[in-house]
Short mmCIF file of C-alpha atoms in Angstrom, two decimals:
data_model
loop_
_atom_site.label_atom_id
_atom_site.label_comp_id
_atom_site.label_asym_id
_atom_site.label_seq_id
_atom_site.Cartn_x
_atom_site.Cartn_y
_atom_site.Cartn_z
CA ASP A 1 14.42 -109.12 88.90
CA THR A 2 12.21 -112.18 88.79
CA GLU A 3 8.87 -112.12 86.98
CA VAL A 4 7.30 -114.33 89.62
CA THR A 5 6.73 -112.35 92.81
CA GLN A 6 6.42 -114.02 96.18
CA THR A 7 5.38 -112.43 99.45
CA PRO A 8 6.42 -112.31 102.17
CA LYS A 9 10.14 -112.93 101.72
CA HIS A 10 10.47 -114.17 105.29
CA LEU A 11 7.89 -115.56 107.68
CA VAL A 12 8.21 -116.72 111.25
CA MET A 13 5.19 -118.41 112.78
CA GLY A 14 4.23 -120.56 115.70
CA MET A 15 2.80 -124.01 115.32
CA THR A 16 -0.72 -122.81 116.12
CA ASN A 17 -0.73 -119.87 113.72
CA LYS A 18 -2.50 -119.55 110.39
CA LYS A 19 -0.68 -117.71 107.64
CA SER A 20 -0.64 -117.55 103.85
CA LEU A 21 2.07 -117.35 101.24
CA LYS A 22 1.31 -115.47 98.06
CA CYS A 23 2.62 -115.76 94.52
CA GLU A 24 1.85 -113.59 91.52
CA GLN A 25 2.84 -113.66 87.87
CA HIS A 26 1.76 -111.52 84.93
CA MET A 27 3.35 -113.48 82.10
CA GLY A 28 0.08 -115.08 81.01
CA HIS A 29 1.26 -118.46 82.25
CA ARG A 30 -1.46 -121.03 82.85
CA ALA A 31 0.45 -123.45 85.09
CA MET A 32 1.62 -122.55 88.56
CA TYR A 33 3.58 -124.61 91.08
CA TRP A 34 4.52 -124.76 94.73
CA TYR A 35 7.83 -126.31 95.75
CA LYS A 36 9.45 -126.88 99.13
CA GLN A 37 13.22 -126.64 99.37
CA LYS A 38 15.26 -127.65 102.39
CA ALA A 39 18.81 -126.41 102.83
CA LYS A 40 21.33 -127.95 100.44
CA LYS A 41 18.60 -129.96 98.70
CA PRO A 42 16.80 -129.64 95.37
CA PRO A 43 13.23 -128.32 95.26
CA GLU A 44 10.47 -130.83 95.93
CA LEU A 45 7.21 -130.43 94.07
CA MET A 46 4.15 -129.95 96.27
CA PHE A 47 1.27 -128.80 94.07
CA VAL A 48 0.54 -127.93 90.45
CA TYR A 49 -2.33 -125.85 89.18
CA SER A 50 -3.14 -126.00 85.49
CA TYR A 51 -5.70 -123.56 84.16
CA GLU A 52 -6.64 -122.73 87.76
CA LYS A 53 -7.44 -126.33 88.63
CA LEU A 54 -5.37 -128.47 90.96
CA SER A 55 -3.75 -131.09 88.77
CA ILE A 56 -1.02 -132.51 91.00
CA ASN A 57 -0.87 -132.95 94.77
CA GLU A 58 2.27 -134.77 95.78
CA SER A 59 0.72 -136.28 98.91
CA VAL A 60 1.29 -133.09 100.84
CA PRO A 61 -0.08 -132.98 104.43
CA SER A 62 -3.40 -131.22 104.79
CA ARG A 63 -1.84 -128.50 106.94
CA PHE A 64 -0.77 -127.06 103.57
CA SER A 65 -3.74 -125.86 101.53
CA PRO A 66 -3.22 -124.37 98.07
CA GLU A 67 -5.56 -121.97 96.36
CA CYS A 68 -5.57 -120.46 92.87
CA PRO A 69 -8.04 -117.52 92.85
CA ASN A 70 -7.24 -116.63 89.24
CA SER A 71 -4.69 -117.30 86.55
CA SER A 72 -2.19 -114.80 87.98
CA LEU A 73 -2.35 -115.66 91.67
CA LEU A 74 -1.42 -118.66 93.74
CA ASN A 75 -1.72 -118.91 97.50
CA LEU A 76 -0.50 -121.45 100.01
CA HIS A 77 -2.45 -121.45 103.26
CA LEU A 78 -0.59 -122.72 106.30
CA HIS A 79 -2.09 -124.04 109.52
CA ALA A 80 -0.71 -126.00 112.45
CA LEU A 81 2.69 -126.44 110.87
CA GLN A 82 5.49 -128.49 112.39
CA PRO A 83 9.13 -127.46 112.93
CA GLU A 84 10.17 -129.75 110.07
CA ASP A 85 8.11 -127.57 107.73
CA SER A 86 10.71 -124.83 108.06
CA ALA A 87 12.09 -124.39 104.54
CA LEU A 88 12.23 -122.15 101.49
CA TYR A 89 8.91 -122.26 99.64
CA LEU A 90 9.24 -121.55 95.95
CA CYS A 91 6.53 -120.64 93.50
CA ALA A 92 6.97 -121.18 89.77
CA SER A 93 4.93 -120.70 86.63
CA SER A 94 5.05 -121.87 83.03
CA HIS A 95 3.03 -121.78 79.85
CA GLY A 96 2.20 -125.38 80.67
CA GLN A 97 2.40 -126.56 77.08
CA GLY A 98 3.18 -130.20 77.52
CA GLY A 99 6.24 -129.64 79.65
CA ARG A 100 8.05 -128.02 76.75
CA GLN A 101 8.03 -124.62 78.35
CA PRO A 102 10.42 -124.07 81.22
CA GLN A 103 9.31 -123.15 84.69
CA HIS A 104 10.11 -119.67 85.96
CA PHE A 105 10.75 -119.41 89.68
CA GLY A 106 10.21 -116.70 92.23
CA ASP A 107 12.75 -115.90 94.94
CA GLY A 108 10.81 -117.80 97.54
CA THR A 109 9.48 -117.31 101.05
CA ARG A 110 11.77 -118.47 103.82
CA LEU A 111 9.53 -119.98 106.47
CA SER A 112 10.58 -120.64 110.03
CA ILE A 113 8.33 -122.55 112.44
CA LEU A 114 8.93 -121.92 116.13
CA ALA B 1 12.83 -145.31 87.59
CA GLN B 2 13.50 -141.84 86.33
CA SER B 3 16.45 -140.13 87.95
CA VAL B 4 19.00 -137.38 87.55
CA THR B 5 22.52 -137.66 88.87
CA GLN B 6 24.94 -134.84 89.47
CA PRO B 7 28.06 -136.69 90.58
CA ASP B 8 29.91 -133.66 91.92
CA ILE B 9 28.50 -132.24 95.14
CA HIS B 10 31.04 -129.44 95.35
CA ILE B 11 33.45 -127.99 92.77
CA THR B 12 36.05 -125.31 93.33
CA VAL B 13 37.68 -123.44 90.45
CA SER B 14 39.83 -120.37 90.06
CA GLU B 15 38.39 -117.31 88.39
CA GLY B 16 39.10 -117.44 84.67
CA ALA B 17 39.35 -121.22 84.58
CA SER B 18 37.05 -123.38 82.49
CA LEU B 19 34.17 -125.25 84.07
CA GLU B 20 32.24 -128.41 83.38
CA LEU B 21 29.39 -129.62 85.59
CA ARG B 22 28.20 -133.14 84.99
CA CYS B 23 24.62 -134.35 84.69
CA ASN B 24 23.45 -137.85 83.86
CA TYR B 25 19.87 -138.95 83.59
CA SER B 26 17.97 -142.19 83.52
CA TYR B 27 14.83 -141.99 81.44
CA GLY B 28 12.73 -144.14 79.13
CA ALA B 29 12.84 -141.67 76.28
CA THR B 30 14.54 -138.42 75.45
CA PRO B 31 13.37 -136.00 78.09
CA TYR B 32 13.35 -132.25 78.15
CA LEU B 33 16.56 -131.10 79.86
CA PHE B 34 17.24 -127.98 81.88
CA TRP B 35 19.99 -126.35 83.87
CA TYR B 36 19.04 -123.94 86.66
CA VAL B 37 21.26 -121.80 88.89
CA GLN B 38 20.43 -120.70 92.43
CA SER B 39 22.35 -117.99 94.23
CA PRO B 40 22.11 -117.84 98.04
CA GLY B 41 18.73 -116.57 99.18
CA GLN B 42 17.36 -116.57 95.65
CA GLY B 43 15.04 -118.67 93.56
CA LEU B 44 16.09 -120.76 90.59
CA GLN B 45 17.07 -119.06 87.35
CA LEU B 46 16.92 -120.93 84.07
CA LEU B 47 20.32 -121.06 82.36
CA LEU B 48 19.39 -123.11 79.31
CA LYS B 49 17.14 -125.86 78.01
CA TYR B 50 17.20 -128.68 75.47
CA PHE B 51 14.09 -129.95 73.74
CA SER B 52 15.27 -131.24 70.36
CA GLY B 53 17.51 -130.40 67.44
CA ASP B 54 21.03 -129.11 67.84
CA THR B 55 22.62 -130.98 70.74
CA LEU B 56 24.80 -128.03 71.75
CA VAL B 57 22.66 -125.36 73.36
CA GLN B 58 23.65 -121.88 74.38
CA GLY B 59 22.33 -120.22 77.48
CA ILE B 60 22.61 -117.05 79.45
CA LYS B 61 25.73 -115.79 81.22
CA GLY B 62 28.03 -117.51 78.72
CA PHE B 63 26.99 -121.05 79.62
CA GLU B 64 26.45 -123.88 77.16
CA ALA B 65 25.45 -127.52 77.50
CA GLU B 66 25.76 -130.54 75.26
CA PHE B 67 23.20 -133.32 75.05
CA LYS B 68 24.79 -136.72 74.43
CA ARG B 69 22.13 -139.37 73.94
CA SER B 70 24.62 -142.25 73.93
CA GLN B 71 25.91 -141.22 77.36
CA SER B 72 22.57 -139.99 78.76
CA SER B 73 24.37 -136.83 79.72
CA PHE B 74 23.73 -133.11 79.60
CA ASN B 75 26.88 -131.45 80.90
CA LEU B 76 27.11 -127.73 81.52
CA ARG B 77 30.21 -125.81 80.45
CA LYS B 78 31.66 -122.34 80.63
CA PRO B 79 35.04 -121.42 79.11
CA SER B 80 35.97 -118.79 81.71
CA VAL B 81 34.37 -118.63 85.14
CA HIS B 82 33.65 -115.33 86.89
CA TRP B 83 33.46 -114.88 90.65
CA SER B 84 29.74 -114.11 90.29
CA ASP B 85 29.14 -117.63 88.98
CA ALA B 86 29.54 -119.02 92.49
CA ALA B 87 26.17 -120.63 93.22
CA GLU B 88 24.27 -123.92 93.31
CA TYR B 89 23.57 -125.52 89.95
CA PHE B 90 20.70 -127.94 89.35
CA CYS B 91 20.16 -130.17 86.37
CA ALA B 92 16.54 -131.16 85.77
CA VAL B 93 14.57 -133.33 83.38
CA GLY B 94 10.97 -133.02 82.33
CA SER B 95 8.75 -135.63 80.77
CA ARG B 96 7.21 -135.25 77.34
CA LEU B 97 4.21 -137.15 78.72
CA ASN B 98 3.83 -136.17 82.37
CA THR B 99 3.97 -132.55 81.63
CA ASP B 100 4.44 -130.68 84.85
CA LYS B 101 6.84 -132.73 86.91
CA LEU B 102 10.49 -131.84 86.90
CA ILE B 103 13.01 -134.24 88.35
CA PHE B 104 15.94 -132.38 89.84
CA GLY B 105 19.44 -133.58 90.46
CA THR B 106 20.89 -133.07 93.92
CA GLY B 107 22.83 -130.02 92.80
CA THR B 108 26.47 -129.00 92.49
CA ARG B 109 27.82 -126.16 94.59
CA LEU B 110 30.35 -124.08 92.68
CA GLN B 111 32.94 -122.09 94.57
CA VAL B 112 35.16 -119.62 92.71
CA PHE B 113 38.49 -118.42 94.05
CA PRO B 114 40.05 -115.16 92.88
#
């Protein structure tokens, strides 16, 4: 079992819908990450939160909106997505100590855009 | 530019055979090095990591990896493969300066025949 929990596991939405992906960890980690992974590809970093502040935004379209309500929770709000946004969305967390601590990944949310 | 190369897209081995997955990196300094494994429909699980010190590192599930600075390599090995090892394997490097960004290789898909 993973220590990073993501919900829902699967999500199907239309291009006009608004939905949110949720991620939770209780390891005391202070850095949390969103990745996008297309089939047969490595994960691509989207956002990083460090101590609940957005520290990295990899030029992600504004239809993806991250939120970190507290040190244990990370959300990704979705609005007006495109079919090409269909992918596995992975959340990860780490102690954030200068990159020395590895990232721990959740099992992801598989998103399908109709 | 920083990069990670996994030359083998797909490897097939028989159960019980030895395994070596290759990883080469291009980096200005010694990076942090990681191997992750991803089973179908799952997130990424950390197998092992190298930060400094002993260049032969042991990981979970009987895996080990050797850091060779002269070859800029961090190859993953296992002496006897089990059918449950069939998965996608990603090598990744992390910067000692830019703390939160991992650079992933393109992955190697391992298939195991009985």
